[in-house]
């Protein structure tokens, strides 16, 4: 499977695990915050240690790291076990690719803040997206009483119906 | 491959083994704390 390159489609993919958990707003925000925090921890960890791994074991190490932390957070914090999927989808596509050899970047070079700033923004964007979707859910389901918004996926159902109707609109007279 | 390169490769594999141990330790700690 080829992962989408664009940031917004990856955010949508990363939102998939949240769609099946109709938690309340606080729990949802805490889960998203933990996923984003773990994304930053992972990026930070592998930025500094990827040169210490044997090259062909870097990808297995990355996946073992994700699996072990998914299991640990599952047992410790009672998160749903697939929270790690959002972290995986939020990772940049080129992360750990073989042709991206780790350059000899000094620790205090100017590249480091820029790289981390990008990752920081992608995490913060995902957090805002989850919060916006869930605030919308609370508003439409609680205040307006539309039962289709009781599930987080409800808004996507409506968006899909709207998109299909838009694409298949009847012939317009010129 | 000279001695220095071989040494570096060995150290890298040792680091990977250390990393695996750390992950197993993490799982163990998580299991003990959740009791």
Tab-separated table of C-alpha atoms in Angstrom:
chain	number	residue	atom	x	y	z
A	1	UNK	CA	0.000	0.000	0.000
A	2	UNK	CA	1.353	3.370	-0.912
A	3	UNK	CA	0.838	5.985	1.733
A	4	UNK	CA	-0.578	9.299	0.610
A	5	UNK	CA	1.900	12.121	0.485
A	6	UNK	CA	-0.350	15.024	1.210
A	7	UNK	CA	-0.625	16.089	4.771
A	8	UNK	CA	-4.386	16.396	4.898
A	9	UNK	CA	-5.046	12.847	3.685
A	10	UNK	CA	-2.607	11.551	6.252
A	11	UNK	CA	-4.471	13.485	8.957
A	12	UNK	CA	-7.696	11.867	7.765
A	13	UNK	CA	-6.061	8.429	7.952
A	14	UNK	CA	-4.696	9.206	11.393
A	15	UNK	CA	-8.181	10.180	12.491
A	16	UNK	CA	-9.524	6.692	11.633
A	17	UNK	CA	-8.848	5.171	15.085
A	18	UNK	CA	-10.702	8.047	16.694
A	19	UNK	CA	-13.740	7.485	14.529
A	20	UNK	CA	-14.594	4.194	16.155
A	21	UNK	CA	-14.314	5.428	19.739
A	22	UNK	CA	-17.273	7.553	20.759
A	23	UNK	CA	-15.639	8.887	23.910
A	24	UNK	CA	-16.378	12.176	25.549
A	25	UNK	CA	-14.470	15.291	24.623
A	26	UNK	CA	-11.888	15.164	27.434
A	27	UNK	CA	-10.921	11.566	26.784
A	28	UNK	CA	-10.685	12.193	23.047
A	29	UNK	CA	-8.483	15.250	23.554
A	30	UNK	CA	-6.256	13.380	25.994
A	31	UNK	CA	-5.828	10.511	23.553
A	32	UNK	CA	-5.025	12.805	20.659
A	33	UNK	CA	-2.585	14.742	22.844
A	34	UNK	CA	-0.826	11.544	23.840
A	35	UNK	CA	-0.608	10.366	20.241
A	36	UNK	CA	0.902	13.683	19.189
A	37	UNK	CA	3.285	13.748	22.130
A	38	UNK	CA	4.419	10.250	21.263
A	39	UNK	CA	4.901	11.304	17.641
A	40	UNK	CA	7.248	14.041	18.818
A	41	UNK	CA	9.079	11.647	21.149
A	42	UNK	CA	9.548	9.160	18.297
A	43	UNK	CA	10.820	11.786	15.874
A	44	UNK	CA	13.188	13.140	18.516
A	45	UNK	CA	14.457	9.676	19.447
A	46	UNK	CA	15.122	8.500	15.906
A	47	UNK	CA	16.636	11.811	14.831
A	48	UNK	CA	19.414	11.334	17.326
A	49	UNK	CA	19.841	7.557	17.268
A	50	UNK	CA	19.278	6.492	13.675
A	51	UNK	CA	22.976	6.570	12.923
A	52	UNK	CA	23.597	4.178	15.793
A	53	UNK	CA	21.455	1.411	14.280
A	54	UNK	CA	22.690	-1.003	11.620
A	55	UNK	CA	21.132	0.248	8.408
A	56	UNK	CA	19.033	-2.787	7.569
A	57	UNK	CA	17.728	-3.058	11.135
A	58	UNK	CA	16.478	0.510	11.306
A	59	UNK	CA	13.000	-0.234	9.986
A	60	UNK	CA	12.455	-3.305	12.197
A	61	UNK	CA	13.663	-1.243	15.139
A	62	UNK	CA	11.173	1.465	14.276
A	63	UNK	CA	8.254	-0.959	14.074
A	64	UNK	CA	9.298	-2.780	17.258
A	65	UNK	CA	9.494	0.592	18.987
A	66	UNK	CA	5.960	1.424	17.866
A	67	UNK	CA	4.606	-1.995	18.869
A	68	UNK	CA	6.221	-2.006	22.301
A	69	UNK	CA	4.982	1.473	23.119
A	70	UNK	CA	1.504	0.660	21.838
A	71	UNK	CA	1.351	-2.327	24.153
A	72	UNK	CA	2.817	-0.378	27.099
A	73	UNK	CA	0.383	2.520	26.765
A	74	UNK	CA	-2.436	0.042	26.333
A	75	UNK	CA	-1.700	-1.725	29.607
A	76	UNK	CA	-0.747	1.402	31.528
A	77	UNK	CA	-3.192	4.060	30.398
A	78	UNK	CA	-5.996	1.811	29.089
A	79	UNK	CA	-5.819	3.462	25.708
A	80	UNK	CA	-7.465	1.549	22.880
A	81	UNK	CA	-4.724	-0.590	21.353
A	82	UNK	CA	-4.890	1.020	17.934
A	83	UNK	CA	-3.900	4.501	19.065
A	84	UNK	CA	-0.514	3.748	17.541
A	85	UNK	CA	-2.057	3.767	14.066
A	86	UNK	CA	-2.516	7.516	14.232
A	87	UNK	CA	1.134	7.957	15.182
A	88	UNK	CA	2.156	5.775	12.264
A	89	UNK	CA	0.064	7.728	9.787
A	90	UNK	CA	1.288	11.072	11.088
A	91	UNK	CA	4.893	10.104	10.424
A	92	UNK	CA	6.287	11.761	7.321
A	93	UNK	CA	6.359	9.401	4.359
A	94	UNK	CA	10.109	9.678	3.809
A	95	UNK	CA	10.792	8.776	7.415
A	96	UNK	CA	13.432	6.019	7.624
A	97	UNK	CA	13.745	5.604	3.863
A	98	UNK	CA	16.939	4.011	2.743
A	99	UNK	CA	17.991	6.773	0.403
A	100	UNK	CA	17.636	9.355	3.139
A	101	UNK	CA	20.994	8.675	4.670
A	102	UNK	CA	21.488	10.446	7.939
A	103	UNK	CA	23.742	13.336	7.161
A	104	UNK	CA	26.371	14.525	9.521
A	105	UNK	CA	24.233	17.252	10.994
A	106	UNK	CA	25.676	18.849	14.038
A	107	UNK	CA	23.468	18.864	17.106
A	108	UNK	CA	23.369	22.633	17.227
A	109	UNK	CA	22.980	23.203	13.500
A	110	UNK	CA	20.182	25.328	12.135
A	111	UNK	CA	18.594	22.321	10.386
A	112	UNK	CA	17.494	20.741	13.633
A	113	UNK	CA	15.008	23.421	14.760
A	114	UNK	CA	13.510	23.631	11.279
A	115	UNK	CA	13.001	19.854	11.103
A	116	UNK	CA	11.447	19.714	14.525
A	117	UNK	CA	9.319	22.766	13.811
A	118	UNK	CA	7.769	20.948	10.832
A	119	UNK	CA	7.016	17.887	12.948
A	120	UNK	CA	5.714	20.098	15.734
A	121	UNK	CA	3.319	21.810	13.353
A	122	UNK	CA	2.048	18.516	11.913
A	123	UNK	CA	1.316	17.226	15.412
A	124	UNK	CA	-0.381	20.452	16.461
A	125	UNK	CA	-2.428	20.418	13.263
A	126	UNK	CA	-3.663	16.917	13.990
A	127	UNK	CA	-4.587	17.928	17.540
A	128	UNK	CA	-6.563	20.921	16.273
A	129	UNK	CA	-8.277	18.705	13.677
A	130	UNK	CA	-9.380	16.160	16.275
A	131	UNK	CA	-10.582	18.906	18.601
A	132	UNK	CA	-12.495	20.643	15.812
A	133	UNK	CA	-14.161	17.411	14.694
A	134	UNK	CA	-15.115	16.537	18.229
A	135	UNK	CA	-16.363	20.022	19.090
A	136	UNK	CA	-18.492	19.825	15.974
A	137	UNK	CA	-19.773	16.449	17.102
A	138	UNK	CA	-20.657	17.783	20.559
A	139	UNK	CA	-22.345	20.810	19.067
A	140	UNK	CA	-24.405	19.010	16.438
A	141	UNK	CA	-25.301	16.029	18.604
A	142	UNK	CA	-25.778	17.826	21.904
A	143	UNK	CA	-27.105	21.226	20.974
A	144	UNK	CA	-28.952	20.412	17.777
A	145	UNK	CA	-29.876	16.844	18.635
A	146	UNK	CA	-28.833	15.297	15.327
A	147	UNK	CA	-28.331	11.647	16.222
A	148	UNK	CA	-26.143	10.914	13.209
A	149	UNK	CA	-23.371	12.881	14.926
A	150	UNK	CA	-23.355	10.594	17.948
A	151	UNK	CA	-20.539	8.661	16.287
A	152	UNK	CA	-17.405	10.559	15.275
A	153	UNK	CA	-17.751	9.031	11.826
A	154	UNK	CA	-21.176	10.591	11.367
A	155	UNK	CA	-19.833	13.853	10.046
A	156	UNK	CA	-17.887	11.930	7.420
A	157	UNK	CA	-21.017	10.103	6.379
A	158	UNK	CA	-22.765	13.416	5.813
A	159	UNK	CA	-19.741	14.837	3.989
A	160	UNK	CA	-19.661	11.775	1.728
A	161	UNK	CA	-23.351	12.073	0.936
A	162	UNK	CA	-22.862	15.757	0.180
A	163	UNK	CA	-19.881	15.011	-2.078
A	164	UNK	CA	-21.736	12.248	-3.974
A	165	UNK	CA	-24.771	14.465	-4.414
A	166	UNK	CA	-22.545	17.288	-5.615
A	167	UNK	CA	-20.800	15.117	-8.173
A	168	UNK	CA	-24.051	13.615	-9.471
A	169	UNK	CA	-26.169	16.676	-9.686
A	170	UNK	CA	-28.698	16.660	-12.446
A	171	UNK	CA	-28.009	18.312	-15.742
A	172	UNK	CA	-27.949	22.046	-15.461
A	173	UNK	CA	-29.556	24.130	-18.181
A	174	UNK	CA	-27.020	26.427	-19.709
B	1	UNK	CA	36.709	-3.878	5.642
B	2	UNK	CA	39.294	-2.688	8.063
B	3	UNK	CA	39.298	-3.119	11.803
B	4	UNK	CA	37.700	0.215	12.553
B	5	UNK	CA	34.713	-0.428	10.281
B	6	UNK	CA	34.222	-3.902	11.712
B	7	UNK	CA	34.309	-2.482	15.217
B	8	UNK	CA	31.726	0.149	14.340
B	9	UNK	CA	29.443	-2.477	12.773
B	10	UNK	CA	29.718	-4.661	15.861
B	11	UNK	CA	28.931	-1.729	18.115
B	12	UNK	CA	25.888	-0.952	16.005
B	13	UNK	CA	24.580	-4.493	16.416
B	14	UNK	CA	25.253	-4.275	20.148
B	15	UNK	CA	23.255	-1.053	20.244
B	16	UNK	CA	20.375	-2.812	18.522
B	17	UNK	CA	20.439	-5.618	21.085
B	18	UNK	CA	20.473	-3.013	23.854
B	19	UNK	CA	17.495	-1.344	22.218
B	20	UNK	CA	15.594	-4.657	22.193
B	21	UNK	CA	16.374	-5.164	25.869
B	22	UNK	CA	15.073	-1.680	26.621
B	23	UNK	CA	11.806	-2.434	24.819
B	24	UNK	CA	11.329	-5.689	26.731
B	25	UNK	CA	12.078	-3.856	29.968
B	26	UNK	CA	9.480	-1.268	29.038
B	27	UNK	CA	6.855	-3.974	28.524
B	28	UNK	CA	7.792	-5.620	31.812
B	29	UNK	CA	7.549	-2.334	33.732
B	30	UNK	CA	4.204	-1.557	32.120
B	31	UNK	CA	2.844	-4.950	33.099
B	32	UNK	CA	4.053	-4.681	36.689
B	33	UNK	CA	2.736	-1.149	37.178
B	34	UNK	CA	-0.683	-1.925	35.816
B	35	UNK	CA	-1.313	-4.527	38.496
